[in-house]
Amino acid sequence: NAHNLAVASSSSSASDAFVSVALSQSLDAQLEMQRQELDCVLRLQARIHHNFIIFKTQNERLRSALREQRKRQSAILLKCMESKAMHLIRQKEEDLARATKKTMELEASLRKAEMESHSWQNLAKAKEAMIMDLNNTLEQARESLVWVSNAPEDAESLFRDQQEGEMKQKSNNNNKMACKHCNARSSCVVFLPCRHLCSCKSCETFLEACPVCNSIKEASIKVFWV
């Protein structure tokens, strides 16, 4: 019996040892599996983090490239707009300069036309006044002829008086018609605006003032006697 108990006890110990070893190996296998799973998870997390860093870096590079591209495009667009604006400004300045020059030319032409018109008006008035004076002189001469023809004198007295009058008139006319500058040639030029018949054609070219009243000569008219 004792021998049987010893054998049974020995068998029980061996069985317990086997169970313990098997349990230990099972635990080691589970621990190794968990360790491998943990390593796999850590490697996966590391790969994900690495990919995230790469993605973030690429994203930053892409953003930077887009910013630089927008800057370049904005600079090109701004330069183009500035060039067009400067071209338009220069064109408007040239148009304004041409318009200003044209306006000045028109104003100068208008002033010249006004001066010429004023001069022609003065000349026309002077000619009208001279014509009126000549008409008055002619009318007076006609009245004198009528008065002489109607005077109650005989033919001899009338002829004698007429000759004397003609001689006096001729003498007076010669004195009046003589050039007031040279007293040699007949006056044939009327000075304006004073309207004095006072110069011959030769003297008129260098006379700047009327030899009768010393007024400044603005114009002159040549008279043709018939």
PDB file of C-alpha atoms in Angstrom:
ATOM      1  CA  ASN A   1       0.000   0.000   0.000  1.00  0.00           C
ATOM      2  CA  ALA A   2       2.738   2.373   0.836  1.00  0.00           C
ATOM      3  CA  HIS A   3       4.360   1.502  -2.446  1.00  0.00           C
ATOM      4  CA  ASN A   4       1.144   2.229  -4.244  1.00  0.00           C
ATOM      5  CA  LEU A   5       0.760   5.516  -2.442  1.00  0.00           C
ATOM      6  CA  ALA A   6       4.285   6.471  -3.400  1.00  0.00           C
ATOM      7  CA  VAL A   7       3.676   5.585  -7.011  1.00  0.00           C
ATOM      8  CA  ALA A   8       0.422   7.484  -7.005  1.00  0.00           C
ATOM      9  CA  SER A   9       2.043  10.464  -5.398  1.00  0.00           C
ATOM     10  CA  SER A  10       4.846  10.390  -7.946  1.00  0.00           C
ATOM     11  CA  SER A  11       2.368  10.196 -10.808  1.00  0.00           C
ATOM     12  CA  SER A  12       0.396  13.081  -9.410  1.00  0.00           C
ATOM     13  CA  SER A  13       3.513  15.246  -9.154  1.00  0.00           C
ATOM     14  CA  ALA A  14       4.505  14.457 -12.727  1.00  0.00           C
ATOM     15  CA  SER A  15       1.051  15.330 -13.921  1.00  0.00           C
ATOM     16  CA  ASP A  16       1.096  18.609 -12.074  1.00  0.00           C
ATOM     17  CA  ALA A  17       4.491  19.456 -13.507  1.00  0.00           C
ATOM     18  CA  PHE A  18       3.288  18.721 -17.018  1.00  0.00           C
ATOM     19  CA  VAL A  19       0.245  20.866 -16.540  1.00  0.00           C
ATOM     20  CA  SER A  20       2.387  23.670 -15.162  1.00  0.00           C
ATOM     21  CA  VAL A  21       4.780  23.490 -18.117  1.00  0.00           C
ATOM     22  CA  ALA A  22       1.923  23.403 -20.577  1.00  0.00           C
ATOM     23  CA  LEU A  23       0.284  26.355 -18.899  1.00  0.00           C
ATOM     24  CA  SER A  24       3.544  28.271 -18.886  1.00  0.00           C
ATOM     25  CA  GLN A  25       4.109  27.593 -22.596  1.00  0.00           C
ATOM     26  CA  SER A  26       0.549  28.669 -23.357  1.00  0.00           C
ATOM     27  CA  LEU A  27       1.046  31.906 -21.457  1.00  0.00           C
ATOM     28  CA  ASP A  28       4.345  32.535 -23.233  1.00  0.00           C
ATOM     29  CA  ALA A  29       2.683  31.936 -26.582  1.00  0.00           C
ATOM     30  CA  GLN A  30      -0.119  34.340 -25.749  1.00  0.00           C
ATOM     31  CA  LEU A  31       2.348  36.938 -24.504  1.00  0.00           C
ATOM     32  CA  GLU A  32       4.406  36.569 -27.681  1.00  0.00           C
ATOM     33  CA  MET A  33       1.287  36.907 -29.772  1.00  0.00           C
ATOM     34  CA  GLN A  34       0.217  40.023 -27.887  1.00  0.00           C
ATOM     35  CA  ARG A  35       3.750  41.415 -28.188  1.00  0.00           C
ATOM     36  CA  GLN A  36       3.710  40.817 -31.929  1.00  0.00           C
ATOM     37  CA  GLU A  37       0.268  42.387 -32.225  1.00  0.00           C
ATOM     38  CA  LEU A  38       1.470  45.386 -30.215  1.00  0.00           C
ATOM     39  CA  ASP A  39       4.554  45.690 -32.434  1.00  0.00           C
ATOM     40  CA  CYS A  40       2.320  45.524 -35.485  1.00  0.00           C
ATOM     41  CA  VAL A  41       0.082  48.257 -34.079  1.00  0.00           C
ATOM     42  CA  LEU A  42       3.097  50.407 -33.204  1.00  0.00           C
ATOM     43  CA  ARG A  43       4.600  49.927 -36.677  1.00  0.00           C
ATOM     44  CA  LEU A  44       1.225  50.785 -38.201  1.00  0.00           C
ATOM     45  CA  GLN A  45       0.978  53.923 -36.053  1.00  0.00           C
ATOM     46  CA  ALA A  46       4.538  54.876 -36.980  1.00  0.00           C
ATOM     47  CA  ARG A  47       3.779  54.373 -40.672  1.00  0.00           C
ATOM     48  CA  ILE A  48       0.584  56.407 -40.340  1.00  0.00           C
ATOM     49  CA  HIS A  49       2.472  59.186 -38.527  1.00  0.00           C
ATOM     50  CA  HIS A  50       5.205  59.109 -41.166  1.00  0.00           C
ATOM     51  CA  ASN A  51       2.660  59.302 -43.949  1.00  0.00           C
ATOM     52  CA  PHE A  52       0.918  62.155 -42.124  1.00  0.00           C
ATOM     53  CA  ILE A  53       4.208  64.053 -41.848  1.00  0.00           C
ATOM     54  CA  ILE A  54       4.858  63.470 -45.557  1.00  0.00           C
ATOM     55  CA  PHE A  55       1.323  64.550 -46.438  1.00  0.00           C
ATOM     56  CA  LYS A  56       1.626  67.627 -44.231  1.00  0.00           C
ATOM     57  CA  THR A  57       4.965  68.546 -45.780  1.00  0.00           C
ATOM     58  CA  GLN A  58       3.637  68.050 -49.290  1.00  0.00           C
ATOM     59  CA  ASN A  59       0.542  70.058 -48.394  1.00  0.00           C
ATOM     60  CA  GLU A  60       2.691  72.922 -47.086  1.00  0.00           C
ATOM     61  CA  ARG A  61       4.826  72.801 -50.227  1.00  0.00           C
ATOM     62  CA  LEU A  62       1.705  72.811 -52.376  1.00  0.00           C
ATOM     63  CA  ARG A  63       0.285  75.768 -50.473  1.00  0.00           C
ATOM     64  CA  SER A  64       3.576  77.627 -50.751  1.00  0.00           C
ATOM     65  CA  ALA A  65       3.736  76.883 -54.485  1.00  0.00           C
ATOM     66  CA  LEU A  66       0.158  78.090 -54.914  1.00  0.00           C
ATOM     67  CA  ARG A  67       0.934  81.285 -52.977  1.00  0.00           C
ATOM     68  CA  GLU A  68       3.989  81.945 -55.116  1.00  0.00           C
ATOM     69  CA  GLN A  69       2.001  81.253 -58.271  1.00  0.00           C
ATOM     70  CA  ARG A  70      -0.740  83.657 -57.156  1.00  0.00           C
ATOM     71  CA  LYS A  71       1.896  86.276 -56.336  1.00  0.00           C
ATOM     72  CA  ARG A  72       3.487  85.902 -59.773  1.00  0.00           C
ATOM     73  CA  GLN A  73       0.110  86.021 -61.499  1.00  0.00           C
ATOM     74  CA  SER A  74      -0.914  89.070 -59.450  1.00  0.00           C
ATOM     75  CA  ALA A  75       2.384  90.802 -60.252  1.00  0.00           C
ATOM     76  CA  ILE A  76       2.000  90.050 -63.975  1.00  0.00           C
ATOM     77  CA  LEU A  77      -1.614  91.239 -63.945  1.00  0.00           C
ATOM     78  CA  LEU A  78      -0.707  94.395 -62.006  1.00  0.00           C
ATOM     79  CA  LYS A  79       2.171  95.143 -64.374  1.00  0.00           C
ATOM     80  CA  CYS A  80      -0.111  94.647 -67.377  1.00  0.00           C
ATOM     81  CA  MET A  81      -2.752  96.926 -65.867  1.00  0.00           C
ATOM     82  CA  GLU A  82      -0.128  99.574 -65.037  1.00  0.00           C
ATOM     83  CA  SER A  83       1.200  99.407 -68.596  1.00  0.00           C
ATOM     84  CA  LYS A  84      -2.294  99.822 -70.039  1.00  0.00           C
ATOM     85  CA  ALA A  85      -3.045 102.653 -67.609  1.00  0.00           C
ATOM     86  CA  MET A  86       0.177 104.474 -68.520  1.00  0.00           C
ATOM     87  CA  HIS A  87      -0.594 104.019 -72.220  1.00  0.00           C
ATOM     88  CA  LEU A  88      -4.084 105.444 -71.744  1.00  0.00           C
ATOM     89  CA  ILE A  89      -2.715 108.345 -69.671  1.00  0.00           C
ATOM     90  CA  ARG A  90      -0.112 109.179 -72.336  1.00  0.00           C
ATOM     91  CA  GLN A  91      -2.767 108.956 -75.050  1.00  0.00           C
ATOM     92  CA  LYS A  92      -5.098 111.266 -73.112  1.00  0.00           C
ATOM     93  CA  GLU A  93      -2.236 113.711 -72.464  1.00  0.00           C
ATOM     94  CA  GLU A  94      -1.388 113.739 -76.176  1.00  0.00           C
ATOM     95  CA  ASP A  95      -5.059 114.280 -77.059  1.00  0.00           C
ATOM     96  CA  LEU A  96      -5.258 117.107 -74.516  1.00  0.00           C
ATOM     97  CA  ALA A  97      -2.072 118.697 -75.883  1.00  0.00           C
ATOM     98  CA  ARG A  98      -3.413 118.514 -79.447  1.00  0.00           C
ATOM     99  CA  ALA A  99      -6.760 119.955 -78.360  1.00  0.00           C
ATOM    100  CA  THR A 100      -5.016 122.759 -76.437  1.00  0.00           C
ATOM    101  CA  LYS A 101      -2.817 123.571 -79.433  1.00  0.00           C
ATOM    102  CA  LYS A 102      -5.835 123.552 -81.753  1.00  0.00           C
ATOM    103  CA  THR A 103      -7.733 125.823 -79.354  1.00  0.00           C
ATOM    104  CA  MET A 104      -4.806 128.260 -79.190  1.00  0.00           C
ATOM    105  CA  GLU A 105      -4.550 128.270 -82.985  1.00  0.00           C
ATOM    106  CA  LEU A 106      -8.283 128.925 -83.302  1.00  0.00           C
ATOM    107  CA  GLU A 107      -8.105 131.711 -80.704  1.00  0.00           C
ATOM    108  CA  ALA A 108      -5.160 133.283 -82.542  1.00  0.00           C
ATOM    109  CA  SER A 109      -7.029 133.033 -85.854  1.00  0.00           C
ATOM    110  CA  LEU A 110     -10.109 134.565 -84.231  1.00  0.00           C
ATOM    111  CA  ARG A 111      -8.085 137.466 -82.800  1.00  0.00           C
ATOM    112  CA  LYS A 112      -6.434 138.016 -86.176  1.00  0.00           C
ATOM    113  CA  ALA A 113      -9.809 137.940 -87.928  1.00  0.00           C
ATOM    114  CA  GLU A 114     -11.233 140.400 -85.388  1.00  0.00           C
ATOM    115  CA  MET A 115      -8.275 142.749 -85.883  1.00  0.00           C
ATOM    116  CA  GLU A 116      -8.590 142.507 -89.666  1.00  0.00           C
ATOM    117  CA  SER A 117     -12.329 143.091 -89.422  1.00  0.00           C
ATOM    118  CA  HIS A 118     -11.753 146.118 -87.198  1.00  0.00           C
ATOM    119  CA  SER A 119      -9.150 147.486 -89.617  1.00  0.00           C
ATOM    120  CA  TRP A 120     -11.449 146.962 -92.593  1.00  0.00           C
ATOM    121  CA  GLN A 121     -14.299 148.648 -90.727  1.00  0.00           C
ATOM    122  CA  ASN A 122     -12.096 151.639 -89.940  1.00  0.00           C
ATOM    123  CA  LEU A 123     -10.920 151.758 -93.536  1.00  0.00           C
ATOM    124  CA  ALA A 124     -14.497 151.526 -94.807  1.00  0.00           C
ATOM    125  CA  LYS A 125     -15.582 154.320 -92.462  1.00  0.00           C
ATOM    126  CA  ALA A 126     -12.656 156.453 -93.595  1.00  0.00           C
ATOM    127  CA  LYS A 127     -13.503 155.823 -97.257  1.00  0.00           C
ATOM    128  CA  GLU A 128     -17.148 156.657 -96.604  1.00  0.00           C
ATOM    129  CA  ALA A 129     -16.129 159.890 -94.894  1.00  0.00           C
ATOM    130  CA  MET A 130     -13.786 160.762 -97.746  1.00  0.00           C
ATOM    131  CA  ILE A 131     -16.511 160.044-100.300  1.00  0.00           C
ATOM    132  CA  MET A 132     -18.903 162.255 -98.339  1.00  0.00           C
ATOM    133  CA  ASP A 133     -16.317 165.040 -98.280  1.00  0.00           C
ATOM    134  CA  LEU A 134     -15.713 164.667-102.006  1.00  0.00           C
ATOM    135  CA  ASN A 135     -19.462 164.672-102.661  1.00  0.00           C
ATOM    136  CA  ASN A 136     -19.850 167.804-100.548  1.00  0.00           C
ATOM    137  CA  THR A 137     -17.016 169.457-102.449  1.00  0.00           C
ATOM    138  CA  LEU A 138     -18.579 168.431-105.754  1.00  0.00           C
ATOM    139  CA  GLU A 139     -21.969 169.722-104.633  1.00  0.00           C
ATOM    140  CA  GLN A 140     -20.434 173.023-103.592  1.00  0.00           C
ATOM    141  CA  ALA A 141     -18.722 173.275-106.973  1.00  0.00           C
ATOM    142  CA  ARG A 142     -22.010 172.625-108.735  1.00  0.00           C
ATOM    143  CA  GLU A 143     -23.796 175.243-106.654  1.00  0.00           C
ATOM    144  CA  SER A 144     -21.037 177.710-107.483  1.00  0.00           C
ATOM    145  CA  LEU A 145     -21.439 176.990-111.188  1.00  0.00           C
ATOM    146  CA  VAL A 146     -25.213 177.430-110.951  1.00  0.00           C
ATOM    147  CA  TRP A 147     -24.832 180.676-109.032  1.00  0.00           C
ATOM    148  CA  VAL A 148     -22.325 181.985-111.576  1.00  0.00           C
ATOM    149  CA  SER A 149     -24.528 181.015-114.512  1.00  0.00           C
ATOM    150  CA  ASN A 150     -27.523 182.810-112.948  1.00  0.00           C
ATOM    151  CA  ALA A 151     -25.689 185.997-111.892  1.00  0.00           C
ATOM    152  CA  PRO A 152     -27.025 189.231-113.551  1.00  0.00           C
ATOM    153  CA  GLU A 153     -23.800 190.160-115.365  1.00  0.00           C
ATOM    154  CA  ASP A 154     -23.050 190.711-118.967  1.00  0.00           C
ATOM    155  CA  ALA A 155     -21.052 188.255-121.025  1.00  0.00           C
ATOM    156  CA  GLU A 156     -17.816 190.237-120.970  1.00  0.00           C
ATOM    157  CA  SER A 157     -17.897 190.774-117.228  1.00  0.00           C
ATOM    158  CA  LEU A 158     -18.863 187.181-116.700  1.00  0.00           C
ATOM    159  CA  PHE A 159     -16.024 185.980-118.953  1.00  0.00           C
ATOM    160  CA  ARG A 160     -13.519 188.246-117.251  1.00  0.00           C
ATOM    161  CA  ASP A 161     -14.651 187.312-113.776  1.00  0.00           C
ATOM    162  CA  GLN A 162     -14.702 183.684-114.774  1.00  0.00           C
ATOM    163  CA  GLN A 163     -11.133 183.888-116.061  1.00  0.00           C
ATOM    164  CA  GLU A 164      -9.993 185.651-112.914  1.00  0.00           C
ATOM    165  CA  GLY A 165     -11.835 183.126-110.789  1.00  0.00           C
ATOM    166  CA  GLU A 166     -10.364 180.246-112.703  1.00  0.00           C
ATOM    167  CA  MET A 167      -6.886 181.682-112.331  1.00  0.00           C
ATOM    168  CA  LYS A 168      -7.394 182.204-108.603  1.00  0.00           C
ATOM    169  CA  GLN A 169      -8.998 178.799-108.261  1.00  0.00           C
ATOM    170  CA  LYS A 170      -6.185 177.236-110.236  1.00  0.00           C
ATOM    171  CA  SER A 171      -3.631 179.002-108.094  1.00  0.00           C
ATOM    172  CA  ASN A 172      -5.445 177.970-104.921  1.00  0.00           C
ATOM    173  CA  ASN A 173      -5.909 174.468-106.227  1.00  0.00           C
ATOM    174  CA  ASN A 174      -2.274 174.250-107.147  1.00  0.00           C
ATOM    175  CA  ASN A 175      -1.345 175.373-103.667  1.00  0.00           C
ATOM    176  CA  LYS A 176      -3.856 173.039-102.074  1.00  0.00           C
ATOM    177  CA  MET A 177      -3.051 170.096-104.345  1.00  0.00           C
ATOM    178  CA  ALA A 178       0.720 170.375-103.953  1.00  0.00           C
ATOM    179  CA  CYS A 179       2.414 167.701-101.838  1.00  0.00           C
ATOM    180  CA  LYS A 180       2.803 169.073 -98.323  1.00  0.00           C
ATOM    181  CA  HIS A 181       6.162 167.372 -97.997  1.00  0.00           C
ATOM    182  CA  CYS A 182       8.036 168.154-101.212  1.00  0.00           C
ATOM    183  CA  ASN A 183       5.796 170.982-102.576  1.00  0.00           C
ATOM    184  CA  ALA A 184       6.816 169.830-106.063  1.00  0.00           C
ATOM    185  CA  ARG A 185       4.439 167.070-107.049  1.00  0.00           C
ATOM    186  CA  SER A 186       0.646 166.940-106.791  1.00  0.00           C
ATOM    187  CA  SER A 187      -1.011 165.316-103.811  1.00  0.00           C
ATOM    188  CA  CYS A 188      -2.716 162.065-104.710  1.00  0.00           C
ATOM    189  CA  VAL A 189      -2.725 160.154-101.420  1.00  0.00           C
ATOM    190  CA  VAL A 190      -5.246 160.530 -98.587  1.00  0.00           C
ATOM    191  CA  PHE A 191      -3.936 159.722 -95.108  1.00  0.00           C
ATOM    192  CA  LEU A 192      -6.167 157.825 -92.674  1.00  0.00           C
ATOM    193  CA  PRO A 193      -7.719 158.347 -90.197  1.00  0.00           C
ATOM    194  CA  CYS A 194      -7.223 162.141 -90.523  1.00  0.00           C
ATOM    195  CA  ARG A 195      -8.432 162.087 -94.215  1.00  0.00           C
ATOM    196  CA  HIS A 196      -6.004 164.779 -95.390  1.00  0.00           C
ATOM    197  CA  LEU A 197      -5.074 164.789 -99.072  1.00  0.00           C
ATOM    198  CA  CYS A 198      -1.519 165.824 -98.406  1.00  0.00           C
ATOM    199  CA  SER A 199       1.128 163.691-100.099  1.00  0.00           C
ATOM    200  CA  CYS A 200       2.342 162.484-103.434  1.00  0.00           C
ATOM    201  CA  LYS A 201       2.936 158.813-104.056  1.00  0.00           C
ATOM    202  CA  SER A 202       6.721 159.149-103.798  1.00  0.00           C
ATOM    203  CA  CYS A 203       6.674 160.884-100.421  1.00  0.00           C
ATOM    204  CA  GLU A 204       3.924 158.679 -98.970  1.00  0.00           C
ATOM    205  CA  THR A 205       6.137 155.590 -98.914  1.00  0.00           C
ATOM    206  CA  PHE A 206       8.405 156.975 -96.178  1.00  0.00           C
ATOM    207  CA  LEU A 207       6.003 159.276 -94.320  1.00  0.00           C
ATOM    208  CA  GLU A 208       4.779 157.804 -91.027  1.00  0.00           C
ATOM    209  CA  ALA A 209       2.624 160.781 -90.017  1.00  0.00           C
ATOM    210  CA  CYS A 210       0.394 163.288 -91.780  1.00  0.00           C
ATOM    211  CA  PRO A 211       2.439 166.391 -92.800  1.00  0.00           C
ATOM    212  CA  VAL A 212      -0.637 168.569 -92.144  1.00  0.00           C
ATOM    213  CA  CYS A 213      -1.759 167.508 -88.649  1.00  0.00           C
ATOM    214  CA  ASN A 214       1.105 165.162 -87.613  1.00  0.00           C
ATOM    215  CA  SER A 215      -1.328 162.351 -86.757  1.00  0.00           C
ATOM    216  CA  ILE A 216       0.001 158.804 -87.083  1.00  0.00           C
ATOM    217  CA  LYS A 217      -0.737 157.239 -90.464  1.00  0.00           C
ATOM    218  CA  GLU A 218      -2.691 154.000 -90.063  1.00  0.00           C
ATOM    219  CA  ALA A 219      -3.584 153.567 -93.723  1.00  0.00           C
ATOM    220  CA  SER A 220      -3.611 155.475 -96.992  1.00  0.00           C
ATOM    221  CA  ILE A 221      -5.715 155.671-100.146  1.00  0.00           C
ATOM    222  CA  LYS A 222      -4.483 156.739-103.564  1.00  0.00           C
ATOM    223  CA  VAL A 223      -6.815 159.105-105.418  1.00  0.00           C
ATOM    224  CA  PHE A 224      -7.042 158.948-109.213  1.00  0.00           C
ATOM    225  CA  TRP A 225      -7.978 162.313-110.751  1.00  0.00           C
ATOM    226  CA  VAL A 226     -10.023 162.429-113.929  1.00  0.00           C
TER     227      VAL A 226
END
